[in-house]
Amino acid sequence: MQPDHVLPYVFTAPIRTERLILRLMTEADIDDIHSYQSREDVCRYLLFEPRTRPEVAEKVAKHAASTTLENDGDYLQLALELPATAQHPARVIGDSYFTISNLDNSKGEIGWTLHPDFAGHGYAAEAATAVLDIAFRTIRLHRVIAELDPRNHASIALCSRLGMREEAVFVKDLWFKGDWADTGMYAILRDKWATR
C-alpha cells in the first residue's frame, strides 16, 4: 500500500489531554525546563550533557520556531504543561519530541523527557499518546519508532504501555559519553495503534 500521509502538518494550537497541555515552548518556560535538563539523572540516557540555563534558553528559542512537519528532519519539541490549580501555579514538567525520520517510508520517531518529581504518574504516557494520535490519525504515518538506551527501564516500560514492540538491540553501536553504548529500537505501526 502506498504511503497516504497528510502533510504539511502545522502545530497551531495547544493540545489538551486529560491532565496536560502540550504546546510550543516559550521564553517563560526556561526555568522549568532548566530544572530538569540540568540534572545528571535526567541526562543519563539522553544524547546531551546537563545544560546550563543559557544553553536551555538557546534550545527553547530554536524549538519554539519549529512548528511544521513536512520533510525529513522536521520536528516538534513540545512543552508538557501541568495547568495551574488552587494550590500550584502552572509549570512545564517535561517535553515530548517528534520528528519525520523518513518520509519516503512514512516513518516518524518519538521521544520524551520528564522531570523526575513527576515520574510515575502516567504523564509521559498521556503526552506520548497525544503525539502518536497526531502521527497516526492526523498525519497518517505508517510507522513510528523510539530509539533508547536499553538501560532506561522507565522508557522501555513506557514503550510497552504504548503498544510499541522491541524490534532490535544494536550492541555497542553508539559512542556515548565516553564509552560504547547499545541502542534499543521500539516501534508501532498505524494499524496496531488503531486497534490498541
PDB file of C-alpha atoms in Angstrom:
ATOM      1  CA  MET A   1       0.000   0.000   0.000  1.00  0.00           C
ATOM      2  CA  GLN A   2       1.341   3.407  -0.982  1.00  0.00           C
ATOM      3  CA  PRO A   3       2.033   5.927   1.792  1.00  0.00           C
ATOM      4  CA  ASP A   4      -1.012   8.122   2.357  1.00  0.00           C
ATOM      5  CA  HIS A   5       0.396  10.590   4.854  1.00  0.00           C
ATOM      6  CA  VAL A   6      -1.128  14.056   5.107  1.00  0.00           C
ATOM      7  CA  LEU A   7       1.491  16.799   5.168  1.00  0.00           C
ATOM      8  CA  PRO A   8       2.385  19.506   5.898  1.00  0.00           C
ATOM      9  CA  TYR A   9       1.216  19.423   9.485  1.00  0.00           C
ATOM     10  CA  VAL A  10       1.430  22.786  11.233  1.00  0.00           C
ATOM     11  CA  PHE A  11       1.213  22.919  15.002  1.00  0.00           C
ATOM     12  CA  THR A  12      -1.044  25.926  15.569  1.00  0.00           C
ATOM     13  CA  ALA A  13      -2.845  25.364  18.870  1.00  0.00           C
ATOM     14  CA  PRO A  14      -2.074  23.622  22.150  1.00  0.00           C
ATOM     15  CA  ILE A  15      -3.345  20.078  22.635  1.00  0.00           C
ATOM     16  CA  ARG A  16      -5.233  19.386  25.850  1.00  0.00           C
ATOM     17  CA  THR A  17      -5.142  15.900  27.308  1.00  0.00           C
ATOM     18  CA  GLU A  18      -6.854  14.791  30.494  1.00  0.00           C
ATOM     19  CA  ARG A  19      -4.237  16.449  32.725  1.00  0.00           C
ATOM     20  CA  LEU A  20      -1.734  18.222  30.467  1.00  0.00           C
ATOM     21  CA  ILE A  21      -1.370  20.909  27.839  1.00  0.00           C
ATOM     22  CA  LEU A  22       1.071  20.116  25.021  1.00  0.00           C
ATOM     23  CA  ARG A  23       2.259  23.340  23.440  1.00  0.00           C
ATOM     24  CA  LEU A  24       5.188  25.136  21.885  1.00  0.00           C
ATOM     25  CA  MET A  25       7.903  26.226  24.286  1.00  0.00           C
ATOM     26  CA  THR A  26       8.224  29.885  25.229  1.00  0.00           C
ATOM     27  CA  GLU A  27      10.851  32.017  26.915  1.00  0.00           C
ATOM     28  CA  ALA A  28       8.776  31.863  30.101  1.00  0.00           C
ATOM     29  CA  ASP A  29       9.454  28.108  30.281  1.00  0.00           C
ATOM     30  CA  ILE A  30      13.243  28.347  30.513  1.00  0.00           C
ATOM     31  CA  ASP A  31      13.488  27.981  34.292  1.00  0.00           C
ATOM     32  CA  ASP A  32      11.109  25.000  34.394  1.00  0.00           C
ATOM     33  CA  ILE A  33      12.944  23.254  31.551  1.00  0.00           C
ATOM     34  CA  HIS A  34      16.339  24.038  33.043  1.00  0.00           C
ATOM     35  CA  SER A  35      15.181  22.499  36.342  1.00  0.00           C
ATOM     36  CA  TYR A  36      15.242  19.032  34.738  1.00  0.00           C
ATOM     37  CA  GLN A  37      17.588  19.393  31.758  1.00  0.00           C
ATOM     38  CA  SER A  38      20.351  20.490  34.145  1.00  0.00           C
ATOM     39  CA  ARG A  39      20.152  17.248  36.132  1.00  0.00           C
ATOM     40  CA  GLU A  40      22.653  14.390  35.773  1.00  0.00           C
ATOM     41  CA  ASP A  41      19.969  11.761  36.456  1.00  0.00           C
ATOM     42  CA  VAL A  42      17.718  13.141  33.706  1.00  0.00           C
ATOM     43  CA  CYS A  43      20.524  13.380  31.141  1.00  0.00           C
ATOM     44  CA  ARG A  44      21.990   9.965  31.927  1.00  0.00           C
ATOM     45  CA  TYR A  45      20.334   8.354  28.887  1.00  0.00           C
ATOM     46  CA  LEU A  46      19.980  11.467  26.722  1.00  0.00           C
ATOM     47  CA  LEU A  47      22.376  12.464  23.952  1.00  0.00           C
ATOM     48  CA  PHE A  48      23.361  15.677  25.721  1.00  0.00           C
ATOM     49  CA  GLU A  49      25.061  16.530  28.985  1.00  0.00           C
ATOM     50  CA  PRO A  50      23.261  18.586  31.652  1.00  0.00           C
ATOM     51  CA  ARG A  51      22.574  22.016  30.200  1.00  0.00           C
ATOM     52  CA  THR A  52      23.257  25.447  31.601  1.00  0.00           C
ATOM     53  CA  ARG A  53      20.457  27.997  31.676  1.00  0.00           C
ATOM     54  CA  PRO A  54      21.851  29.845  28.612  1.00  0.00           C
ATOM     55  CA  GLU A  55      22.024  26.533  26.722  1.00  0.00           C
ATOM     56  CA  VAL A  56      18.416  25.796  27.623  1.00  0.00           C
ATOM     57  CA  ALA A  57      17.400  29.306  26.529  1.00  0.00           C
ATOM     58  CA  GLU A  58      19.060  28.772  23.149  1.00  0.00           C
ATOM     59  CA  LYS A  59      17.314  25.419  22.666  1.00  0.00           C
ATOM     60  CA  VAL A  60      13.925  26.796  23.724  1.00  0.00           C
ATOM     61  CA  ALA A  61      14.189  29.583  21.129  1.00  0.00           C
ATOM     62  CA  LYS A  62      15.065  27.060  18.434  1.00  0.00           C
ATOM     63  CA  HIS A  63      12.281  24.638  19.423  1.00  0.00           C
ATOM     64  CA  ALA A  64       9.699  27.424  19.605  1.00  0.00           C
ATOM     65  CA  ALA A  65      10.376  28.235  15.946  1.00  0.00           C
ATOM     66  CA  SER A  66       9.943  24.622  14.803  1.00  0.00           C
ATOM     67  CA  THR A  67       6.218  24.375  14.078  1.00  0.00           C
ATOM     68  CA  THR A  68       5.843  22.499  10.784  1.00  0.00           C
ATOM     69  CA  LEU A  69       6.250  18.839   9.836  1.00  0.00           C
ATOM     70  CA  GLU A  70       6.721  18.436   6.096  1.00  0.00           C
ATOM     71  CA  ASN A  71      10.144  16.952   5.284  1.00  0.00           C
ATOM     72  CA  ASP A  72      12.685  14.544   6.748  1.00  0.00           C
ATOM     73  CA  GLY A  73      14.198  16.041   9.882  1.00  0.00           C
ATOM     74  CA  ASP A  74      11.334  18.439  10.619  1.00  0.00           C
ATOM     75  CA  TYR A  75      10.411  18.149  14.286  1.00  0.00           C
ATOM     76  CA  LEU A  76       8.240  19.322  17.149  1.00  0.00           C
ATOM     77  CA  GLN A  77       9.599  19.670  20.687  1.00  0.00           C
ATOM     78  CA  LEU A  78       6.526  20.330  22.788  1.00  0.00           C
ATOM     79  CA  ALA A  79       6.384  21.517  26.380  1.00  0.00           C
ATOM     80  CA  LEU A  80       4.280  19.386  28.714  1.00  0.00           C
ATOM     81  CA  GLU A  81       2.488  21.887  30.912  1.00  0.00           C
ATOM     82  CA  LEU A  82       0.723  20.871  34.091  1.00  0.00           C
ATOM     83  CA  PRO A  83      -2.033  23.502  34.359  1.00  0.00           C
ATOM     84  CA  ALA A  84      -2.444  25.697  37.415  1.00  0.00           C
ATOM     85  CA  THR A  85      -4.533  24.560  40.363  1.00  0.00           C
ATOM     86  CA  ALA A  86      -5.661  26.351  43.502  1.00  0.00           C
ATOM     87  CA  GLN A  87      -2.522  25.001  45.200  1.00  0.00           C
ATOM     88  CA  HIS A  88       0.114  25.256  42.450  1.00  0.00           C
ATOM     89  CA  PRO A  89       0.918  27.548  39.516  1.00  0.00           C
ATOM     90  CA  ALA A  90       1.166  26.117  36.009  1.00  0.00           C
ATOM     91  CA  ARG A  91       4.560  24.653  35.185  1.00  0.00           C
ATOM     92  CA  VAL A  92       6.359  22.683  32.487  1.00  0.00           C
ATOM     93  CA  ILE A  93       7.169  19.189  33.762  1.00  0.00           C
ATOM     94  CA  GLY A  94       8.769  17.730  30.645  1.00  0.00           C
ATOM     95  CA  ASP A  95       8.797  17.718  26.877  1.00  0.00           C
ATOM     96  CA  SER A  96       7.824  15.476  24.012  1.00  0.00           C
ATOM     97  CA  TYR A  97       9.789  15.143  20.785  1.00  0.00           C
ATOM     98  CA  PHE A  98       8.504  14.027  17.396  1.00  0.00           C
ATOM     99  CA  THR A  99      10.241  14.083  14.026  1.00  0.00           C
ATOM    100  CA  ILE A 100       9.660  12.951  10.479  1.00  0.00           C
ATOM    101  CA  SER A 101      12.521  10.480  10.157  1.00  0.00           C
ATOM    102  CA  ASN A 102      11.883   9.052   6.678  1.00  0.00           C
ATOM    103  CA  LEU A 103       9.051  10.451   4.588  1.00  0.00           C
ATOM    104  CA  ASP A 104       9.570   8.029   1.680  1.00  0.00           C
ATOM    105  CA  ASN A 105       8.820   5.201   4.109  1.00  0.00           C
ATOM    106  CA  SER A 106       6.170   7.161   6.036  1.00  0.00           C
ATOM    107  CA  LYS A 107       8.126   6.908   9.288  1.00  0.00           C
ATOM    108  CA  GLY A 108       8.421   9.129  12.349  1.00  0.00           C
ATOM    109  CA  GLU A 109      10.291   8.997  15.641  1.00  0.00           C
ATOM    110  CA  ILE A 110       9.071   9.867  19.127  1.00  0.00           C
ATOM    111  CA  GLY A 111      10.889  10.714  22.339  1.00  0.00           C
ATOM    112  CA  TRP A 112      10.175  12.163  25.772  1.00  0.00           C
ATOM    113  CA  THR A 113      11.784  13.696  28.854  1.00  0.00           C
ATOM    114  CA  LEU A 114      10.110  14.178  32.221  1.00  0.00           C
ATOM    115  CA  HIS A 115      11.131  15.902  35.432  1.00  0.00           C
ATOM    116  CA  PRO A 116      11.756  13.100  37.987  1.00  0.00           C
ATOM    117  CA  ASP A 117       9.477  14.796  40.522  1.00  0.00           C
ATOM    118  CA  PHE A 118       6.561  13.987  38.196  1.00  0.00           C
ATOM    119  CA  ALA A 119       7.564  10.467  37.153  1.00  0.00           C
ATOM    120  CA  GLY A 120       5.354   7.503  37.922  1.00  0.00           C
ATOM    121  CA  HIS A 121       2.030   9.293  37.426  1.00  0.00           C
ATOM    122  CA  GLY A 122       1.398   8.458  33.753  1.00  0.00           C
ATOM    123  CA  TYR A 123       2.157  11.942  32.424  1.00  0.00           C
ATOM    124  CA  ALA A 124       4.689  10.744  29.843  1.00  0.00           C
ATOM    125  CA  ALA A 125       2.264   8.099  28.549  1.00  0.00           C
ATOM    126  CA  GLU A 126      -0.540  10.659  28.362  1.00  0.00           C
ATOM    127  CA  ALA A 127       1.628  13.046  26.336  1.00  0.00           C
ATOM    128  CA  ALA A 128       3.055  10.309  24.094  1.00  0.00           C
ATOM    129  CA  THR A 129      -0.463   9.065  23.350  1.00  0.00           C
ATOM    130  CA  ALA A 130      -1.452  12.542  22.149  1.00  0.00           C
ATOM    131  CA  VAL A 131       1.664  12.784  19.957  1.00  0.00           C
ATOM    132  CA  LEU A 132       1.090   9.325  18.475  1.00  0.00           C
ATOM    133  CA  ASP A 133      -2.504  10.303  17.708  1.00  0.00           C
ATOM    134  CA  ILE A 134      -1.120  13.192  15.647  1.00  0.00           C
ATOM    135  CA  ALA A 135       1.356  10.876  13.920  1.00  0.00           C
ATOM    136  CA  PHE A 136      -1.164   8.192  13.032  1.00  0.00           C
ATOM    137  CA  ARG A 137      -4.625   9.762  12.969  1.00  0.00           C
ATOM    138  CA  THR A 138      -3.795  13.240  11.674  1.00  0.00           C
ATOM    139  CA  ILE A 139      -0.616  12.841   9.606  1.00  0.00           C
ATOM    140  CA  ARG A 140      -1.355   9.169   8.831  1.00  0.00           C
ATOM    141  CA  LEU A 141       2.220   7.949   9.047  1.00  0.00           C
ATOM    142  CA  HIS A 142       2.759   4.212   8.642  1.00  0.00           C
ATOM    143  CA  ARG A 143       5.272   3.640  11.437  1.00  0.00           C
ATOM    144  CA  VAL A 144       6.739   5.391  14.487  1.00  0.00           C
ATOM    145  CA  ILE A 145       9.914   4.326  16.257  1.00  0.00           C
ATOM    146  CA  ALA A 146      11.577   5.109  19.565  1.00  0.00           C
ATOM    147  CA  GLU A 147      15.343   4.690  19.943  1.00  0.00           C
ATOM    148  CA  LEU A 148      16.545   4.437  23.523  1.00  0.00           C
ATOM    149  CA  ASP A 149      19.233   3.173  25.822  1.00  0.00           C
ATOM    150  CA  PRO A 150      18.351  -0.402  26.880  1.00  0.00           C
ATOM    151  CA  ARG A 151      19.352   0.527  30.443  1.00  0.00           C
ATOM    152  CA  ASN A 152      16.497   3.059  30.538  1.00  0.00           C
ATOM    153  CA  HIS A 153      13.885   0.762  32.062  1.00  0.00           C
ATOM    154  CA  ALA A 154      11.328   3.544  32.553  1.00  0.00           C
ATOM    155  CA  SER A 155      11.307   4.356  28.825  1.00  0.00           C
ATOM    156  CA  ILE A 156      11.123   0.675  27.917  1.00  0.00           C
ATOM    157  CA  ALA A 157       8.095   0.302  30.192  1.00  0.00           C
ATOM    158  CA  LEU A 158       6.506   3.336  28.539  1.00  0.00           C
ATOM    159  CA  CYS A 159       7.068   1.854  25.081  1.00  0.00           C
ATOM    160  CA  SER A 160       5.323  -1.297  26.260  1.00  0.00           C
ATOM    161  CA  ARG A 161       2.351   0.676  27.645  1.00  0.00           C
ATOM    162  CA  LEU A 162       2.053   2.452  24.297  1.00  0.00           C
ATOM    163  CA  GLY A 163       1.910  -0.868  22.443  1.00  0.00           C
ATOM    164  CA  MET A 164       5.364  -0.486  20.899  1.00  0.00           C
ATOM    165  CA  ARG A 165       7.326  -3.697  20.429  1.00  0.00           C
ATOM    166  CA  GLU A 166      11.049  -4.232  20.788  1.00  0.00           C
ATOM    167  CA  GLU A 167      12.496  -4.812  17.340  1.00  0.00           C
ATOM    168  CA  ALA A 168      16.251  -4.773  17.893  1.00  0.00           C
ATOM    169  CA  VAL A 169      19.127  -4.093  20.202  1.00  0.00           C
ATOM    170  CA  PHE A 170      22.188  -2.759  18.422  1.00  0.00           C
ATOM    171  CA  VAL A 171      25.190  -3.737  20.520  1.00  0.00           C
ATOM    172  CA  LYS A 172      27.783  -1.040  21.199  1.00  0.00           C
ATOM    173  CA  ASP A 173      26.776   0.886  18.086  1.00  0.00           C
ATOM    174  CA  LEU A 174      26.930   4.377  19.613  1.00  0.00           C
ATOM    175  CA  TRP A 175      29.848   6.312  21.076  1.00  0.00           C
ATOM    176  CA  PHE A 176      28.017   7.771  24.052  1.00  0.00           C
ATOM    177  CA  LYS A 177      29.516   9.945  26.767  1.00  0.00           C
ATOM    178  CA  GLY A 178      32.962   8.383  26.620  1.00  0.00           C
ATOM    179  CA  ASP A 179      32.063   4.749  26.021  1.00  0.00           C
ATOM    180  CA  TRP A 180      30.352   2.442  23.579  1.00  0.00           C
ATOM    181  CA  ALA A 181      26.632   2.012  24.301  1.00  0.00           C
ATOM    182  CA  ASP A 182      23.804  -0.119  22.966  1.00  0.00           C
ATOM    183  CA  THR A 183      20.700   1.219  21.221  1.00  0.00           C
ATOM    184  CA  GLY A 184      17.261  -0.316  21.636  1.00  0.00           C
ATOM    185  CA  MET A 185      14.714   0.039  18.855  1.00  0.00           C
ATOM    186  CA  TYR A 186      10.973   0.019  19.554  1.00  0.00           C
ATOM    187  CA  ALA A 187       8.213   0.589  17.010  1.00  0.00           C
ATOM    188  CA  ILE A 188       4.496   0.606  16.387  1.00  0.00           C
ATOM    189  CA  LEU A 189       2.520   0.605  13.130  1.00  0.00           C
ATOM    190  CA  ARG A 190      -0.557   2.687  12.392  1.00  0.00           C
ATOM    191  CA  ASP A 191      -2.869  -0.335  12.158  1.00  0.00           C
ATOM    192  CA  LYS A 192      -1.654  -1.568  15.550  1.00  0.00           C
ATOM    193  CA  TRP A 193      -2.253   1.892  17.063  1.00  0.00           C
ATOM    194  CA  ALA A 194      -5.781   1.946  15.637  1.00  0.00           C
ATOM    195  CA  THR A 195      -6.677  -1.337  17.371  1.00  0.00           C
ATOM    196  CA  ARG A 196      -4.921  -0.891  20.711  1.00  0.00           C
TER     197      ARG A 196
END
